[in-house]
mmCIF file of C-alpha atoms and ligand atoms in Angstrom:
data_model
loop_
_atom_site.group_PDB
_atom_site.id
_atom_site.type_symbol
_atom_site.label_atom_id
_atom_site.label_comp_id
_atom_site.label_asym_id
_atom_site.label_seq_id
_atom_site.Cartn_x
_atom_site.Cartn_y
_atom_site.Cartn_z
ATOM 1 C CA UNK A 17 -5.834 2.359 -2.317
ATOM 2 C CA UNK A 18 -3.492 4.236 0.247
ATOM 3 C CA UNK A 19 -0.516 3.681 -0.033
ATOM 4 C CA UNK A 20 0.360 1.580 3.256
ATOM 5 C CA UNK A 21 3.639 1.757 4.651
ATOM 6 C CA UNK A 22 5.780 -2.184 4.697
ATOM 7 C CA UNK A 23 8.623 -2.519 6.781
ATOM 8 C CA UNK A 24 10.218 -3.610 2.886
ATOM 9 C CA UNK A 25 10.796 0.628 2.014
ATOM 10 C CA UNK A 26 12.368 0.404 5.482
ATOM 11 C CA UNK A 27 16.515 1.789 5.115
ATOM 12 C CA UNK A 28 16.492 1.167 8.127
ATOM 13 C CA UNK A 29 17.544 5.192 8.775
ATOM 14 C CA UNK A 30 15.515 6.267 10.386
ATOM 15 C CA UNK A 31 16.104 10.517 9.429
ATOM 16 C CA UNK A 32 16.030 8.825 5.644
ATOM 17 C CA UNK A 33 12.653 6.208 6.864
ATOM 18 C CA UNK A 34 11.222 9.225 8.601
ATOM 19 C CA UNK A 35 11.029 11.820 5.113
ATOM 20 C CA UNK A 36 10.263 8.334 2.881
ATOM 21 C CA UNK A 37 6.870 8.545 5.490
ATOM 22 C CA UNK A 38 6.033 11.876 4.912
ATOM 23 C CA UNK A 39 6.557 11.320 0.576
ATOM 24 C CA UNK A 40 3.499 8.875 1.173
ATOM 25 C CA UNK A 41 1.816 10.320 3.373
ATOM 26 C CA UNK A 42 1.394 13.498 0.824
ATOM 27 C CA UNK A 43 0.968 10.618 -2.092
ATOM 28 C CA UNK A 44 -1.780 9.962 -0.060
ATOM 29 C CA UNK A 45 -3.081 13.498 0.720
ATOM 30 C CA UNK A 46 -2.984 14.076 -2.881
ATOM 31 C CA UNK A 47 -5.437 11.274 -3.568
ATOM 32 C CA UNK A 48 -7.576 12.750 -1.218
ATOM 33 C CA UNK A 49 -7.768 15.421 -2.399
ATOM 34 C CA UNK A 50 -8.350 14.122 -5.751
ATOM 35 C CA UNK A 51 -11.770 11.812 -4.518
ATOM 36 C CA UNK A 52 -12.909 15.035 -2.797
ATOM 37 C CA UNK A 53 -13.053 17.293 -6.450
ATOM 38 C CA UNK A 54 -10.909 19.829 -5.002
ATOM 39 C CA UNK A 55 -8.578 21.108 -6.949
ATOM 40 C CA UNK A 56 -7.007 23.698 -4.965
ATOM 41 C CA UNK A 57 -5.692 21.582 -2.314
ATOM 42 C CA UNK A 58 -5.278 19.342 -5.880
ATOM 43 C CA UNK A 59 -2.427 22.129 -6.674
ATOM 44 C CA UNK A 60 -1.331 22.457 -2.439
ATOM 45 C CA UNK A 61 -0.779 19.396 -2.030
ATOM 46 C CA UNK A 62 1.693 18.305 -5.979
ATOM 47 C CA UNK A 63 3.120 21.668 -4.738
ATOM 48 C CA UNK A 64 4.472 20.554 -1.436
ATOM 49 C CA UNK A 65 5.249 17.180 -2.491
ATOM 50 C CA UNK A 66 8.051 18.572 -5.104
ATOM 51 C CA UNK A 67 9.007 21.115 -2.628
ATOM 52 C CA UNK A 68 9.583 18.498 0.162
ATOM 53 C CA UNK A 69 10.917 15.973 -2.153
ATOM 54 C CA UNK A 70 13.647 17.583 -3.797
ATOM 55 C CA UNK A 71 14.298 18.802 -0.071
ATOM 56 C CA UNK A 72 15.182 15.123 0.890
ATOM 57 C CA UNK A 73 16.524 14.301 -2.576
ATOM 58 C CA UNK A 74 19.798 17.240 -1.978
ATOM 59 C CA UNK A 75 19.707 16.057 1.221
ATOM 60 C CA UNK A 76 20.001 12.354 0.410
ATOM 61 C CA UNK A 77 22.370 12.900 -2.027
ATOM 62 C CA UNK A 78 24.634 15.169 0.188
ATOM 63 C CA UNK A 79 24.605 11.921 3.211
ATOM 64 C CA UNK A 80 25.338 9.382 0.328
ATOM 65 C CA UNK A 81 28.148 11.905 -1.121
ATOM 66 C CA UNK A 82 29.850 11.971 2.696
ATOM 67 C CA UNK A 83 29.532 8.020 3.494
ATOM 68 C CA UNK A 84 31.266 7.601 0.038
ATOM 69 C CA UNK A 85 28.415 5.978 -1.606
ATOM 70 C CA UNK A 86 29.999 4.440 -5.177
ATOM 71 C CA UNK A 87 26.840 5.061 -7.058
ATOM 72 C CA UNK A 88 25.894 8.503 -5.650
ATOM 73 C CA UNK A 89 26.105 9.455 -9.131
ATOM 74 C CA UNK A 90 23.296 7.621 -11.110
ATOM 75 C CA UNK A 91 21.250 8.019 -8.308
ATOM 76 C CA UNK A 92 21.852 11.617 -8.477
ATOM 77 C CA UNK A 93 21.162 11.189 -12.038
ATOM 78 C CA UNK A 94 17.509 9.142 -11.075
ATOM 79 C CA UNK A 95 16.274 11.934 -9.189
ATOM 80 C CA UNK A 96 17.270 14.271 -11.778
ATOM 81 C CA UNK A 97 15.066 12.856 -14.275
ATOM 82 C CA UNK A 98 12.380 12.201 -11.676
ATOM 83 C CA UNK A 99 12.012 15.266 -11.347
ATOM 84 C CA UNK A 100 12.760 16.024 -14.976
ATOM 85 C CA UNK A 101 9.471 13.952 -15.287
ATOM 86 C CA UNK A 102 7.309 15.956 -12.435
ATOM 87 C CA UNK A 103 8.455 19.343 -13.983
ATOM 88 C CA UNK A 104 6.258 18.280 -17.166
ATOM 89 C CA UNK A 105 3.240 17.223 -15.233
ATOM 90 C CA UNK A 106 3.093 20.684 -13.875
ATOM 91 C CA UNK A 107 3.623 22.115 -17.181
ATOM 92 C CA UNK A 108 0.976 20.675 -18.367
ATOM 93 C CA UNK A 109 -1.121 21.631 -15.717
ATOM 94 C CA UNK A 110 -0.539 25.152 -15.797
ATOM 95 C CA UNK A 111 -1.061 24.687 -18.787
ATOM 96 C CA UNK A 112 -5.104 23.249 -17.807
ATOM 97 C CA UNK A 113 -4.677 20.052 -18.149
ATOM 98 C CA UNK A 114 -5.971 18.027 -15.428
ATOM 99 C CA UNK A 115 -3.518 15.676 -14.127
ATOM 100 C CA UNK A 116 -3.926 14.499 -11.184
ATOM 101 C CA UNK A 117 -5.001 10.983 -11.844
ATOM 102 C CA UNK A 118 -2.176 10.667 -14.010
ATOM 103 C CA UNK A 119 1.192 11.848 -11.732
ATOM 104 C CA UNK A 120 -0.787 10.176 -8.635
ATOM 105 C CA UNK A 121 0.166 6.811 -9.925
ATOM 106 C CA UNK A 122 3.427 7.782 -11.556
ATOM 107 C CA UNK A 123 3.784 8.953 -7.556
ATOM 108 C CA UNK A 124 2.849 6.653 -6.273
ATOM 109 C CA UNK A 125 4.945 3.894 -8.989
ATOM 110 C CA UNK A 126 8.374 5.146 -9.000
ATOM 111 C CA UNK A 127 8.655 6.507 -5.485
ATOM 112 C CA UNK A 128 7.854 3.160 -4.174
ATOM 113 C CA UNK A 129 9.621 1.754 -6.317
ATOM 114 C CA UNK A 130 12.544 3.692 -6.460
ATOM 115 C CA UNK A 131 12.483 3.729 -1.834
ATOM 116 C CA UNK A 132 12.473 0.063 -1.992
ATOM 117 C CA UNK A 133 14.717 -0.893 -4.494
ATOM 118 C CA UNK A 134 18.166 2.619 -5.179
ATOM 119 C CA UNK A 135 17.265 3.843 -1.637
ATOM 120 C CA UNK A 136 17.925 0.858 0.273
ATOM 121 C CA UNK A 137 21.339 0.468 -1.484
ATOM 122 C CA UNK A 138 23.470 3.313 0.092
ATOM 123 C CA UNK A 139 22.037 2.003 3.305
ATOM 124 C CA UNK A 140 24.476 -0.396 4.624
ATOM 125 C CA UNK A 141 27.269 2.153 4.315
ATOM 126 C CA UNK A 142 25.440 5.171 5.366
ATOM 127 C CA UNK A 143 25.103 3.450 8.673
ATOM 128 C CA UNK A 144 28.498 3.144 9.277
ATOM 129 C CA UNK A 145 28.856 6.208 8.807
ATOM 130 C CA UNK A 146 26.503 7.544 11.146
ATOM 131 C CA UNK A 147 27.936 4.902 13.305
ATOM 132 C CA UNK A 148 24.699 2.557 13.477
ATOM 133 C CA UNK A 149 26.080 -0.313 14.470
ATOM 134 C CA UNK A 150 23.536 -3.313 13.478
ATOM 135 C CA UNK A 151 21.391 -3.256 10.624
ATOM 136 C CA UNK A 152 18.655 -2.795 12.811
ATOM 137 C CA UNK A 153 16.679 0.660 12.704
ATOM 138 C CA UNK A 154 16.464 0.540 16.030
ATOM 139 C CA UNK A 155 18.299 3.909 15.962
ATOM 140 C CA UNK A 156 16.609 6.605 16.820
ATOM 141 C CA UNK A 157 16.367 10.232 15.111
ATOM 142 C CA UNK A 158 17.889 11.875 18.145
ATOM 143 C CA UNK A 159 21.005 9.137 18.542
ATOM 144 C CA UNK A 160 21.878 9.251 14.874
ATOM 145 C CA UNK A 161 21.675 12.915 14.953
ATOM 146 C CA UNK A 162 24.106 12.779 18.636
ATOM 147 C CA UNK A 163 26.793 10.648 16.773
ATOM 148 C CA UNK A 164 27.329 12.883 13.901
ATOM 149 C CA UNK A 165 26.596 16.326 13.510
ATOM 150 C CA UNK A 166 26.649 15.751 9.574
ATOM 151 C CA UNK A 167 23.631 14.827 9.507
ATOM 152 C CA UNK A 168 22.141 17.816 11.689
ATOM 153 C CA UNK A 169 23.600 20.190 9.681
ATOM 154 C CA UNK A 170 22.398 18.639 6.807
ATOM 155 C CA UNK A 171 18.853 18.520 8.307
ATOM 156 C CA UNK A 172 19.267 21.890 8.513
ATOM 157 C CA UNK A 173 20.593 22.977 5.457
ATOM 158 C CA UNK A 174 17.520 21.739 3.765
ATOM 159 C CA UNK A 175 14.908 21.934 6.162
ATOM 160 C CA UNK A 176 13.532 25.072 6.930
HETATM 161 FE FE1 FE2 B 216 16.824 8.761 -4.220
#
């Protein structure tokens, strides 16, 4: 079953919600590749998903730091543990094991839960930093970028 974006996944920070939606797209692509039985596509999607998620984590961590979010350390630790877990999967895959099903359900559970809980926790303080005076998510990426050169600088640093 593909993951359908739900408003409870919104952080209200457009630039972050956009990245989270892209991660969800990758998880759904992995399911499609799996159902097709297309091994090359499975490998490619996993690679892209990991690469993108790592960039996203880096972006998110710098943003939390800049905003003075007090739980940035434990949040970083959670990201680290996740990357470790995913690396274990890729090592098993490199040995020829078929990990697609297991990895897909881990990603669907872990990332969705992370977005819905831990990531929502930094939302308010980051919104204050970027100058979004409302708790709404109507602030467009363009506006956020205009208000904070910091965000656009970060985008350039973490995403090619
Ligand atoms: Fe996170």
